[in-house]
Every structure is written in C-alpha cells, then in structure tokens.
Amino acid sequence: MTMLETGVLIVGSGPAGSSAAALLSTYGIDNTLVTRYRWLADTPRAHITNQRTMEVLRDLGLEEQAMLYATHQELMGNNVFCASLAGEELGRMRSWGNDPHSKARHLKASPTEMVDIPQDLLEPVLFGAAAKRGTKARLSTEYLSHIQDETGVTVTVRDRVLDQTFEIRAKYLIGADGGRSQVAQDIGLPMVGKMGVGGSMNITFKADLSRYVAHRPSVLYWVLQPGSDVGGIGMGLVRMVRPWDEWLIVWGYDIDQPPPEMTDDFARSVVHSLVGDDTIPVEITGYSTWTVNHMYAKRYSSGRVFCMGDAVHRHPPSNGLGSNTSIQDAFNLAWKLALVLNGAAGEKLLDSYNAERAPIGKQVVDRANKSIGETGPIFQALGLLSTKDVDQMRANMESRKRPDVEGRSRRKALRDAIAYKVYEFDAHGVEMNQRYQSSAVVSDGSAAPAFTQDPELIYQATTYPGARLPHVWLERSGRQVSTLDLVGQGRFTLLTGIGGDDWVAAAEALAAELGVPLTAVSIGPGRDYEDPFGDWANSSEIADGGCVLVRPDQFVAWRSMDTTADCQAALRTALRAVLSR
Ligand code: FDA
C-alpha cells in the first residue's frame, strides 16, 4: 500500500481545518489536508466574524481578501423583533458594535472590523491560502481510522473518487472534522453535555426584501408569531446572507418529534409567513435540518492527536461563536506545532493547547446555550408564556399598546427584555477577553488585573501574561501601524522602549542561542515606531525600559515591568519556560 508522509495531517476543511492548514503552510510546516466532500461548505452556515477572528485573518494577510466578501458592520446593527417583516415591529436592539458606545469600544480594541461573512464565502479564502502556500489538499478523501505510536500517527483514509483506501503517515494529526467528529471519538475525548437539545431547519432563499429591511439594516430579524409554530413557541429567524436579496430562515421544530418533511412548497410557506407578504417572488435554494447541541470536550488531545472546532465544542449559533472559536483554536495550536516540529520547543508545549482552549470551549458552549434561554423574558413581556390560547397570546401582545398599567408595564418589560439580549448580540467581552493560564504563559509575579466592568460585555485591555496584546495605533514613516501588526506571523516579538536596549540585545542573542524566531521592537520617540498619542505608554502597563514578550498568536507570554540587571538571563528563563525547554 502507498504511504504518503507529512508533518501534520488535518482532517476537515471547515473554518478550523482550513485555517490550521493556512497557518501551518504560512509557518513553512509541511501539512496535508483531507476532507470528505468534493468541495467546501455549500451553505452559508456561520457568518458573524468577530474582531478576534479578523485579527487572525489579518495576521495571515487575508483580511483584505475576506473584506471583499464581507457585509460591513454598519449593515449588521439593527436586531429587529417583529410579527413579520412586512408586519408590526415589536422592538429593536443596536447590535454587533453598532451602539455608539460599543462602536467606540470596538474601534479602540482592534485594528479590524467585526463583519458578516457567510461560511461558504470565507472557507474558500482560508482553504485557497492554505493550498497556495503549500498544503497538500485532498478533496473527496475521508478519514477512516488511525493508530499512533512514539514517533507519529498512521492514518487510513479512503479516496472517494477512486474508492481506494491508503495510508498517510504524519507526525501529528488534527481532527477538525466537525460536530460528529470521528477523530474525537477515536481518541476517546471526554465529552460533557448533550447533543440534540433542540431541532432547527434552515431554509435558504433568494428574494428582494429591500423594502422591508433596508431602513433597519440587520443580520437578524426575529419573527414572533404565536400559533404558527411547528411544535415550538412560534419564533423564526430571517437571517441576511447578502443584503438584501439572499436569506436564510431558521425555524425550530420539536426535537421529540421526527424532523418535518421538507418540500419546496413547505419551505415557501414558511418564507411567506415570516416575511408576511405572499406577493414577494421567492426562489427556494435549499433546506436542511440540524440539531442544537450543548456539548464540549474537557480535553482536546491525546498523544499526537489534537481536535479543534466543532469536534470539541458544539453549541447553537447564538452569539455567532461557532466558526470564530474554531479559527481561534487553530491560531492557538498552529504555532506550537510549528515550533515543536522545528525543534525550537519541547513537546510539552503542546499540552498548553488543552489548558488554554478547553476552558474557552466550555465558556462558549455555555454562553451560546444561556443566550437561548435569555430570549424567554421577551416572550414573557409579550404575555406569550402565561397562556396556551393563541387568541389570548395575540390579545396579550396587543395590550402593550394600551395607555393603562398593563400596557405600560408590558412596554417596559419588553424594552428591558430586548436590552438584556446584549449578552447575545453585543457581547464584546465574550469575543475579546480570553485569558490563558498554562505552561506557555509565565507570571511576572503581579496579580491578575480584576475585570472592572462586566467581562462578558466589555473588553478590558491588559498586557498581563496570558492576555491578548492590546491594540493601539503607532506610527512609522507617516504610516499607521497597530501593535498587533508588529507581532504574530509565526514568531515571538519583544516590545520595549527607551531604556530597553538591553532587552533588544538579549532578544537577538537568544534568538540565535535557542533557534527560536524572535524579533525585538522598540517604541518611543526616535525608535522603530513612534507613539504619537501616547497610547502605548498609557496601556502597556510597563515602564519604558520594561518589555512585553508576545507569542506568535499575539498573546502575552511574559513581561518585565522595567529593565533589570541581567536582561538576557531573565528573558532566557521566561522563554525556556514558555517553550518547555
Ligand atoms: P465544520 O463542520 O465546518 O467542518 C468539518 C469538516 O470536516 C468538513 O469539511 C467535513 O466535510 C469534514 N469531515 C467530517 N468528517 C470527515 C471525515 N471522516 N473525513 C474527512 N473529512 C471529514 N454557526 C453559526 O454561527 N451560525 C449559523 O447559522 C450556523 N448554521 C449552521 C448550519 C449547519 C447546517 C451546520 C452544519 C452548522 C452551522 N453552524 C452555524 C455551525 C458552524 O458552521 C460551525 O461552528 C463551524 O463550521 C465549525 O467549524 P469546524 O471547522 O470545526 O467544523
């Protein structure tokens, strides 16, 4: 039997697998990707693309290309609750960084913009970059099983075109094979939670709905229709795919019953009902059913096999975290594999992937499911939970228009309930406040800064080890450059300033001594980069002569508050710890 050899074998070409391949190829690591079907995602699926993910794309040099396919932030912002698109509106919430205060926080947090990119448009950007940069990509190739030993993993795959089975020998295997991951099952990852806690159907269609939506541009239009449900409460979601003529409807079904029979006529009737206008020409382009899951893995790896993405965190689309978290898993693991394969780091560095990403996966799964529950107060406020009588439900909804006590209290309850959905539709902290604790983060002896505002809502910048490097704009030769642009790209970066020359010398010496990619950058008047507004001085939390050591994934590995007597010894100790050497 023929045996293909590779450094890292990746199973799956979704957001996780494609970005892992793109990153590894960018870092110069030999890798192969196999994926079951003859092409990538064929439906829009995930779409909300948050700033942290855009930073990964920026690091990969793919931000501009992704923006070609993106619907920009200002068209994402009115989260509408209504009886139908053509019918009565119940309320709106400014979302996804479009509230002016939130917008300011977004602008301060990152050089990138949160956008909407349907998964079937984003995957080709990642996959294309991977293949172009060196990934040996094999479509129509299915993972079957693997055996691992001391030096590598032997994986059996099936070429679905030729119907032939062959083996691939890899040093490491990544299971990015989605919510029904065979790889995760084969390595027996400990899973917590439940699959199939709810049922949903997706209907994709084309229809020009500009007249109902262009004045309140949004990604999501929530339609509440008591009595018109399929075993649920009667809430449907009309999701923008492309403004304003491509759409996806998500409509719940009773998970205790078999999935409904889907036909074009049924799909069209759901579309017409949620749009509230039967005269609109509708072209149904597809439909499918899927289940809502609440499950995460407590550990992401076993030996030489690592899982990422939906393989280890399975949750509903609320908060739009699915593909974001998957891409960020890849950003965490790829540089570690690269350094271990290049001999610059010890194998124990790979354990930090579990320590850093598994808590994030749990947090994301719990948050996404909690957000579903937090829609309850909207139904409550409209009087939809206190009765099963559909006429009474409609009367209760109407009562919010009355000038009496009940009307006033319903109006207030509804406003409050919609405002509370900020935890789903504008949870900037959930997206940006990730902090790691692991062997790949070295304490500087100080206490972790407590969050001074709600950590789920408000991003709090810090250079505390384990946090993502704060973004501020610097300048060089009249050009604006983000601090995040100085770091990443597969190497460690040491940021210092005036009085930090010993750190720069130490970084140069240790890059050679340890064989690790490490560059030093000095910030301040007359240095490599100017800090014209003093933003770095105000946010770096170190003295000018101190340093911040930043990992290839833009997270702070270690920092020193000021210069020290022996910078080289201090930096060597920190680097050796981070690299498990
Ligand atoms: P993903 O599932 O994307 O990719 C898995 C890959 O592995 C695929 O390429 C698959 O072909 C491949 N594969 C699987 N088994 C294999 C095998 N044995 N051999 C080889 N290849 C194999 N999220 C959201 O935020 N909003 C939304 O609206 C939706 N909607 C939605 C609809 C549907 C129908 C699905 C299935 C999912 C969603 N999601 C979603 C979830 C979102 O799509 C999901 O979180 C990400 O795609 C996860 O990315 P991964 O790369 O981890 O898995």
XYZ file of C-alpha atoms and ligand atoms in Angstrom:
634
model
C 0.000 0.000 0.000
C 1.281 3.501 -0.867
C 2.170 5.689 2.112
C 2.099 9.484 1.931
C 4.282 11.210 4.552
C 3.564 14.605 6.050
C 4.313 16.755 9.093
C 0.729 17.445 10.138
C -2.360 15.750 8.731
C -5.549 17.777 9.072
C -8.956 16.130 8.748
C -11.647 18.608 7.647
C -11.755 21.768 5.557
C -14.205 23.797 7.674
C -13.146 27.021 9.395
C -10.957 25.073 11.866
C -9.200 22.751 9.396
C -8.741 25.317 6.631
C -7.277 27.897 8.982
C -4.988 25.334 10.644
C -3.692 24.400 7.179
C -3.295 28.041 6.118
C -1.380 28.865 9.311
C 0.899 25.827 9.137
C 1.707 26.483 5.486
C 2.396 30.137 6.275
C 4.793 28.980 9.001
C 6.524 26.721 6.458
C 5.331 23.454 8.010
C 4.686 20.517 5.716
C 0.993 19.598 6.042
C -1.738 17.678 4.286
C -5.476 18.255 4.493
C -8.090 15.635 3.701
C -11.791 16.408 3.517
C -14.742 14.192 2.806
C -16.631 16.057 0.113
C -15.637 17.338 -3.302
C -15.845 20.949 -2.176
C -16.144 23.137 0.916
C -19.284 24.298 2.797
C -22.154 24.556 0.313
C -24.471 26.629 2.539
C -23.886 29.945 4.377
C -23.892 28.407 7.929
C -21.755 30.520 10.306
C -21.443 34.189 9.375
C -20.736 36.572 12.280
C -16.990 37.163 12.099
C -15.715 38.923 15.182
C -12.712 41.188 15.605
C -10.518 38.491 17.106
C -11.066 36.300 14.053
C -10.451 39.230 11.730
C -7.140 39.694 13.574
C -6.225 36.095 12.727
C -7.076 36.795 9.075
C -5.027 39.999 9.229
C -2.077 38.057 10.655
C -2.433 35.628 7.739
C -2.502 38.520 5.270
C -6.080 37.593 4.296
C -8.046 40.453 5.866
C -8.382 42.454 2.651
C -9.472 39.415 0.669
C -12.042 38.468 3.306
C -13.381 42.028 3.301
C -14.253 41.635 -0.378
C -16.899 39.121 0.688
C -17.942 40.834 3.908
C -21.089 42.734 4.727
C -19.740 45.645 6.737
C -20.514 46.304 10.371
C -22.848 49.247 9.790
C -25.255 46.979 7.895
C -25.365 44.470 10.774
C -26.693 46.625 13.509
C -30.479 46.662 13.945
C -31.513 43.476 15.646
C -35.238 43.541 14.864
C -38.083 41.766 16.691
C -41.314 41.797 14.705
C -44.556 39.962 13.928
C -43.382 39.600 10.306
C -41.021 41.620 8.120
C -43.982 43.320 6.484
C -45.910 43.469 9.742
C -45.707 45.126 13.095
C -42.327 45.762 14.710
C -42.033 44.903 18.410
C -38.654 46.465 19.113
C -35.024 46.732 18.050
C -31.633 46.432 19.606
C -28.430 48.026 18.352
C -26.090 45.112 17.980
C -22.666 43.863 16.888
C -20.837 47.026 17.857
C -23.320 49.462 16.350
C -24.412 51.111 19.565
C -22.271 54.292 19.635
C -20.619 53.353 22.964
C -19.983 49.846 21.758
C -18.694 51.148 18.430
C -16.146 53.250 20.289
C -15.025 50.197 22.249
C -14.682 48.203 19.019
C -12.611 50.977 17.439
C -10.339 51.093 20.465
C -9.998 47.327 20.807
C -8.741 46.270 17.405
C -7.415 47.415 14.054
C -10.095 45.222 12.471
C -13.845 45.469 11.994
C -16.442 42.931 13.014
C -18.220 41.855 9.822
C -20.590 39.265 8.402
C -19.075 36.676 6.052
C -21.122 33.609 5.132
C -19.151 30.435 5.750
C -19.339 29.320 2.117
C -17.510 32.519 1.152
C -14.942 32.517 3.985
C -13.859 28.882 3.686
C -12.500 29.281 0.124
C -10.373 32.239 1.306
C -8.750 30.115 4.021
C -8.569 26.916 2.006
C -7.230 28.781 -1.047
C -4.468 30.393 1.005
C -3.566 27.028 2.516
C -3.312 25.302 -0.855
C -1.456 28.234 -2.429
C 1.056 28.345 0.417
C 1.903 24.652 0.408
C -0.850 22.495 1.936
C -1.284 19.234 0.086
C -5.071 19.373 -0.111
C -7.108 16.303 -0.990
C -10.821 16.728 -1.546
C -13.157 13.699 -1.626
C -10.884 11.942 0.841
C -12.344 10.505 4.002
C -10.664 9.790 7.316
C -11.360 6.238 8.437
C -9.094 5.442 11.398
C -5.644 5.939 12.877
C -3.005 4.294 15.005
C -0.410 6.341 16.853
C 2.980 5.325 18.204
C 6.038 7.060 19.714
C 7.055 8.857 16.551
C 3.889 9.529 14.615
C 0.381 8.640 13.519
C -0.601 6.288 10.721
C -3.942 7.316 9.305
C -6.129 5.287 6.986
C -8.145 7.314 4.521
C -10.376 6.499 1.570
C -10.211 8.237 -1.779
C -13.914 8.543 -2.597
C -13.303 9.183 -6.294
C -11.271 6.053 -6.891
C -12.831 4.158 -3.978
C -9.354 3.254 -2.787
C -8.018 3.099 0.740
C -4.494 4.276 1.519
C -2.360 5.351 4.468
C -0.838 8.663 5.452
C 1.985 8.826 7.964
C 2.043 12.102 9.927
C 3.957 13.363 12.919
C 0.740 14.905 14.259
C -2.948 14.562 13.414
C -5.556 17.309 13.739
C -9.213 16.300 13.893
C -11.111 19.319 12.586
C -13.916 17.090 11.411
C -16.884 18.915 12.882
C -19.718 18.163 15.281
C -19.800 14.434 14.551
C -16.043 14.091 14.826
C -14.804 10.574 14.234
C -11.303 11.594 15.319
C -12.539 12.901 18.697
C -14.432 9.660 19.170
C -11.443 7.526 18.183
C -9.198 9.161 20.791
C -11.966 8.997 23.392
C -12.090 12.671 24.307
C -14.105 13.202 27.487
C -17.285 14.956 26.329
C -19.644 16.773 28.690
C -23.241 17.705 27.876
C -25.874 16.612 25.428
C -26.381 16.517 21.686
C -29.803 17.213 20.196
C -31.298 19.535 22.828
C -33.322 21.269 20.108
C -34.230 20.915 16.437
C -33.946 23.530 13.704
C -34.410 23.718 9.994
C -32.544 26.034 7.656
C -34.231 27.333 4.516
C -32.112 29.320 2.061
C -33.845 31.508 -0.472
C -33.489 34.462 -2.793
C -35.966 37.329 -2.593
C -35.561 41.074 -2.778
C -36.728 42.181 0.667
C -35.181 45.680 0.498
C -38.485 47.413 1.058
C -38.903 45.692 4.446
C -35.346 45.824 5.732
C -33.138 48.466 4.108
C -34.303 51.172 6.552
C -33.322 48.981 9.525
C -30.283 47.088 8.238
C -29.504 43.986 10.225
C -28.106 40.498 10.121
C -31.013 39.095 12.097
C -34.780 39.657 12.015
C -36.648 37.728 14.717
C -40.249 36.973 13.894
C -42.676 36.123 16.714
C -45.891 34.534 15.511
C -47.986 32.849 18.181
C -49.796 29.872 16.745
C -47.820 29.498 13.557
C -45.121 27.287 15.023
C -44.088 23.746 14.315
C -44.156 22.448 17.868
C -42.251 25.447 19.241
C -43.124 28.861 20.543
C -43.554 30.378 17.099
C -40.314 32.270 16.701
C -38.496 32.219 13.395
C -35.291 33.907 12.350
C -34.799 35.591 8.988
C -31.054 35.945 8.510
C -29.411 38.118 5.933
C -26.939 36.255 3.741
C -26.320 39.054 1.232
C -28.062 42.423 1.604
C -30.962 42.337 0.784
C -31.721 39.576 -1.664
C -30.229 36.376 -0.194
C -31.577 34.944 3.027
C -31.596 32.015 5.395
C -34.533 31.217 7.640
C -34.015 29.261 10.838
C -37.230 27.727 12.125
C -37.405 25.470 15.182
C -39.083 22.086 15.295
C -39.950 19.852 18.218
C -36.871 17.701 18.845
C -39.080 14.998 20.411
C -40.779 14.517 17.036
C -39.150 13.367 13.786
C -37.767 16.243 11.645
C -40.514 17.707 9.428
C -40.810 16.612 5.790
C -39.158 19.390 3.831
C -40.544 20.304 0.419
C -40.257 23.424 -1.723
C -43.914 24.249 -1.021
C -43.478 23.899 2.731
C -40.297 25.989 2.644
C -42.026 28.684 0.574
C -44.941 28.772 3.005
C -42.555 29.360 5.929
C -40.815 32.147 3.977
C -44.097 33.837 3.067
C -45.352 33.557 6.617
C -42.244 35.118 8.191
C -41.923 37.790 5.518
C -45.651 38.479 5.825
C -46.090 39.148 2.126
C -47.239 36.367 -0.224
C -46.718 38.514 -3.301
C -42.928 38.638 -2.986
C -41.264 36.353 -5.581
C -39.247 33.735 -3.701
C -36.703 31.273 -5.091
C -36.043 28.464 -2.642
C -32.368 27.456 -2.972
C -32.139 24.772 -0.309
C -33.219 23.396 3.039
C -31.846 21.119 5.712
C -32.484 20.210 9.317
C -29.939 20.327 12.151
C -29.931 19.862 15.899
C -28.992 22.232 18.682
C -26.205 20.802 20.825
C -24.778 21.600 24.243
C -21.529 19.672 24.429
C -17.842 20.323 24.967
C -14.703 18.272 25.454
C -12.828 18.585 28.737
C -9.597 17.747 26.933
C -8.730 18.407 23.286
C -5.919 15.955 22.625
C -4.491 12.539 23.216
C -0.824 11.969 22.469
C -0.123 13.158 18.929
C -3.751 13.730 18.013
C -5.433 17.123 18.535
C -9.036 18.122 17.925
C -10.404 21.587 17.280
C -13.566 23.426 16.274
C -16.983 21.801 16.494
C -15.227 18.494 17.149
C -14.670 19.769 20.708
C -17.320 22.475 21.212
C -20.849 22.005 19.890
C -23.404 24.694 20.509
C -26.196 26.704 18.896
C -25.446 29.699 16.630
C -26.406 32.246 19.335
C -23.636 34.845 19.866
C -22.197 33.769 16.495
C -19.244 31.987 18.073
C -19.039 28.734 16.056
C -16.541 29.389 13.322
C -14.862 32.200 15.301
C -13.888 29.849 18.116
C -12.818 27.195 15.601
C -10.444 29.580 13.800
C -9.061 30.791 17.114
C -8.388 27.179 18.208
C -6.272 26.809 15.077
C -4.386 30.035 15.804
C -3.541 28.700 19.261
C -2.271 25.294 18.142
C -0.555 26.013 14.804
C 2.476 27.946 16.098
C 3.011 25.405 18.857
C 3.101 22.537 16.367
C 5.412 24.576 14.139
C 7.916 25.256 16.925
C 7.858 21.659 18.145
C 8.329 20.314 14.611
C 11.183 22.781 14.029
C 12.863 21.673 17.243
C 12.579 25.125 18.838
C 10.167 23.954 21.536
C 9.733 20.874 23.696
C 6.757 18.609 23.067
C 5.214 19.600 26.389
C 4.360 22.979 24.848
C 1.543 21.153 23.061
C -0.149 20.396 26.405
C -0.809 24.105 26.778
C -3.336 23.821 23.913
C -5.608 21.848 26.241
C -5.042 24.148 29.195
C -5.726 27.280 27.147
C -8.502 26.318 24.753
C -10.629 23.792 26.683
C -11.848 26.420 29.230
C -12.715 28.759 26.326
C -14.712 25.997 24.604
C -16.723 25.367 27.762
C -17.367 29.079 28.222
C -18.527 29.463 24.613
C -20.853 26.437 24.718
C -22.402 27.575 27.995
C -22.796 31.190 26.809
C -24.412 30.220 23.498
C -26.951 27.978 25.244
C -27.611 30.528 28.005
C -28.367 33.122 25.340
C -31.183 30.960 24.001
C -32.761 30.895 27.467
C -32.412 34.667 27.761
C -34.959 35.131 24.986
C -37.631 33.889 27.438
C -38.230 37.327 29.032
C -39.234 38.703 25.616
C -41.973 36.090 25.344
C -42.849 36.758 28.973
C -43.103 40.510 28.378
C -45.436 39.950 25.444
C -47.642 37.635 27.506
C -46.868 34.554 25.419
C -45.901 32.272 28.295
C -48.891 32.758 30.608
C -51.379 31.031 28.287
C -51.560 28.342 25.621
C -54.554 30.016 23.969
C -53.322 31.593 20.752
C -56.068 34.270 20.710
C -55.163 35.221 24.258
C -51.473 35.409 23.247
C -52.348 37.827 20.468
C -54.511 39.882 22.843
C -51.643 39.995 25.340
C -49.274 41.233 22.619
C -51.799 43.916 21.645
C -52.162 45.071 25.236
C -48.735 46.699 25.118
C -50.314 49.475 23.054
C -52.805 50.410 25.760
C -52.403 53.505 27.951
C -53.256 51.556 31.152
C -50.979 49.999 33.803
C -50.757 46.670 31.991
C -49.782 48.351 28.735
C -47.150 50.480 30.449
C -45.699 47.533 32.320
C -45.605 45.368 29.171
C -43.832 48.107 27.229
C -41.210 48.486 29.942
C -40.777 44.728 30.370
C -40.331 44.356 26.595
C -37.768 47.154 26.378
C -35.825 45.648 29.281
C -36.015 42.124 27.864
C -34.768 43.248 24.453
C -31.989 45.328 26.031
C -30.847 42.256 28.015
C -30.137 40.475 24.729
C -26.920 42.494 24.658
C -25.374 39.321 26.119
C -26.072 37.613 22.808
C -25.855 40.365 20.220
C -23.145 42.649 21.540
C -21.032 40.595 23.932
C -17.679 42.138 23.042
C -16.092 40.755 26.215
C -17.005 37.166 25.339
C -15.312 37.707 21.988
C -12.188 39.532 23.156
C -11.480 38.903 26.854
C -9.950 35.463 26.573
C -7.095 34.977 29.028
C -4.900 31.914 29.209
C -3.251 30.135 32.114
C -0.792 27.415 31.153
C 2.849 26.451 30.929
C 3.126 28.682 27.849
C 2.419 31.774 29.955
C 4.935 32.932 32.579
C 3.813 35.049 35.503
C 5.585 38.331 36.143
C 4.763 37.990 39.840
C 1.925 40.524 39.802
C -1.713 39.700 40.481
C -4.057 39.274 37.510
C -5.993 42.530 36.998
C -9.618 42.059 38.013
C -12.272 42.983 35.487
C -13.677 46.356 36.457
C -16.757 46.004 34.214
C -18.891 43.093 33.087
C -16.307 40.753 31.484
C -18.894 39.293 29.086
C -19.798 42.699 27.682
C -16.762 44.949 27.959
C -13.311 44.117 26.634
C -10.570 45.104 29.072
C -7.102 45.572 27.626
C -4.063 44.447 29.600
C -0.535 43.243 28.944
C -0.855 40.807 31.840
C 0.709 37.480 30.767
C -1.969 35.275 29.217
C -3.967 38.170 27.761
C -4.028 39.180 24.106
C -1.673 42.081 23.383
C -3.702 45.330 23.475
C -4.113 47.100 20.159
C -3.046 50.737 19.851
C -2.085 52.670 16.742
C 1.590 53.520 16.357
C 3.296 55.306 13.507
C 6.275 54.701 11.248
C 7.239 56.950 8.355
C 3.792 58.529 8.360
C 2.021 55.164 8.258
C -0.338 53.920 10.967
C 0.569 50.512 12.319
C -1.243 48.523 15.006
C 0.738 46.969 17.843
C -0.827 43.707 16.627
C 0.863 44.235 13.250
C 4.260 44.225 14.974
C 3.734 40.771 16.441
C 2.463 37.360 15.318
C 3.306 35.865 11.920
C 4.756 32.773 13.447
C 7.357 34.459 15.631
C 7.829 35.790 19.141
C 8.161 39.550 19.466
C 9.646 41.526 22.309
C 8.234 45.030 22.690
C 10.292 47.547 24.608
C 11.072 51.270 24.598
C 13.613 53.892 25.607
C 15.926 52.347 28.211
C 15.174 48.843 26.905
C 18.247 48.406 24.713
C 19.475 45.522 26.848
C 16.219 43.670 26.037
C 16.806 44.189 22.326
C 20.326 42.799 22.616
C 19.045 39.903 24.729
C 16.373 39.057 22.159
C 18.927 38.988 19.338
C 21.282 36.770 21.328
C 18.563 34.361 22.453
C 17.009 34.026 19.005
C 20.373 32.624 17.888
C 21.058 30.648 21.060
C 17.642 28.939 21.216
C 16.963 28.823 17.488
C 13.595 30.447 18.033
C 12.004 33.082 15.771
C 12.152 36.215 17.929
C 12.418 39.866 16.984
C 12.580 42.961 19.145
C 10.798 46.226 18.501
C 11.388 49.491 20.296
C 8.584 52.026 20.671
C 9.014 55.706 21.512
C 10.439 58.976 20.173
C 13.188 58.229 17.660
C 12.725 54.442 17.989
C 11.403 51.853 15.486
C 7.839 53.055 15.972
C 6.526 56.356 17.301
C 3.745 56.509 19.841
C 2.282 59.873 18.811
C -0.782 59.816 21.059
C 0.995 58.159 23.981
C -1.495 55.274 23.702
C 1.151 52.572 24.091
C 2.718 54.412 27.039
C -0.725 54.597 28.635
C -1.745 50.995 28.000
C 1.476 48.971 28.123
C 1.427 48.803 31.954
C 5.250 48.708 31.931
C 7.939 51.356 32.290
C 9.623 52.454 29.037
C 12.616 50.289 29.887
C 10.472 47.216 30.585
C 9.415 44.631 27.997
C 6.424 42.607 26.837
C 7.163 39.234 25.251
C 4.405 38.336 22.796
C 3.720 34.858 21.394
C 3.053 34.136 17.717
C -0.704 34.089 18.473
C -0.471 37.676 19.789
C -0.940 36.643 23.423
C 1.446 37.964 26.066
C 3.855 35.235 27.181
C 5.662 37.246 29.846
C 6.581 40.813 30.744
C 9.073 42.685 32.849
C 7.945 45.925 34.423
C 11.340 47.583 33.896
C 14.854 46.825 32.798
C 16.845 44.510 35.066
C 20.489 43.867 35.882
C 20.654 40.815 33.602
C 18.021 41.113 30.866
C 19.387 38.145 28.955
C 19.121 35.787 31.920
C 15.576 36.976 32.713
C 14.414 36.612 29.117
C 16.124 33.228 28.739
C 14.331 31.890 31.826
C 10.974 33.107 30.534
C 11.482 31.799 27.001
C 12.685 28.397 28.150
C 9.615 28.058 30.352
C 7.230 29.110 27.588
C 8.891 26.763 25.116
C 9.009 23.840 27.564
C 12.793 23.586 27.215
P -17.120 22.048 10.137
O -18.309 21.222 10.454
O -17.326 23.341 9.492
O -16.139 21.230 9.216
C -15.902 19.863 9.380
C -15.129 19.387 8.176
O -14.734 18.052 8.376
C -15.914 19.418 6.887
O -15.067 19.857 5.869
C -16.301 17.957 6.690
O -16.532 17.631 5.360
C -15.062 17.291 7.223
N -15.219 15.906 7.674
C -16.067 15.412 8.584
N -15.851 14.103 8.768
C -14.821 13.772 7.949
C -14.129 12.566 7.679
N -14.429 11.423 8.305
N -13.141 12.582 6.767
C -12.796 13.723 6.122
N -13.422 14.895 6.343
C -14.413 14.915 7.252
N -22.894 28.503 13.126
C -23.227 29.786 13.280
O -22.526 30.504 13.988
N -24.326 30.289 12.649
C -25.130 29.509 11.875
O -26.144 29.963 11.355
C -24.778 28.171 11.698
N -25.526 27.363 10.913
C -25.131 26.078 10.695
C -25.875 25.262 9.845
C -25.481 23.967 9.605
C -26.304 23.100 8.684
C -24.313 23.464 10.237
C -23.846 22.055 9.991
C -23.580 24.290 11.093
C -23.982 25.583 11.341
N -23.249 26.426 12.177
C -23.625 27.694 12.345
C -22.073 25.975 12.903
C -20.789 26.362 12.202
O -20.938 26.065 10.846
C -19.670 25.588 12.885
O -19.496 26.067 14.207
C -18.349 25.655 12.148
O -18.489 25.255 10.827
C -17.327 24.772 12.847
O -16.176 24.665 12.065
P -15.333 23.323 12.035
O -14.245 23.597 11.071
O -14.991 22.926 13.401
O -16.324 22.190 11.508
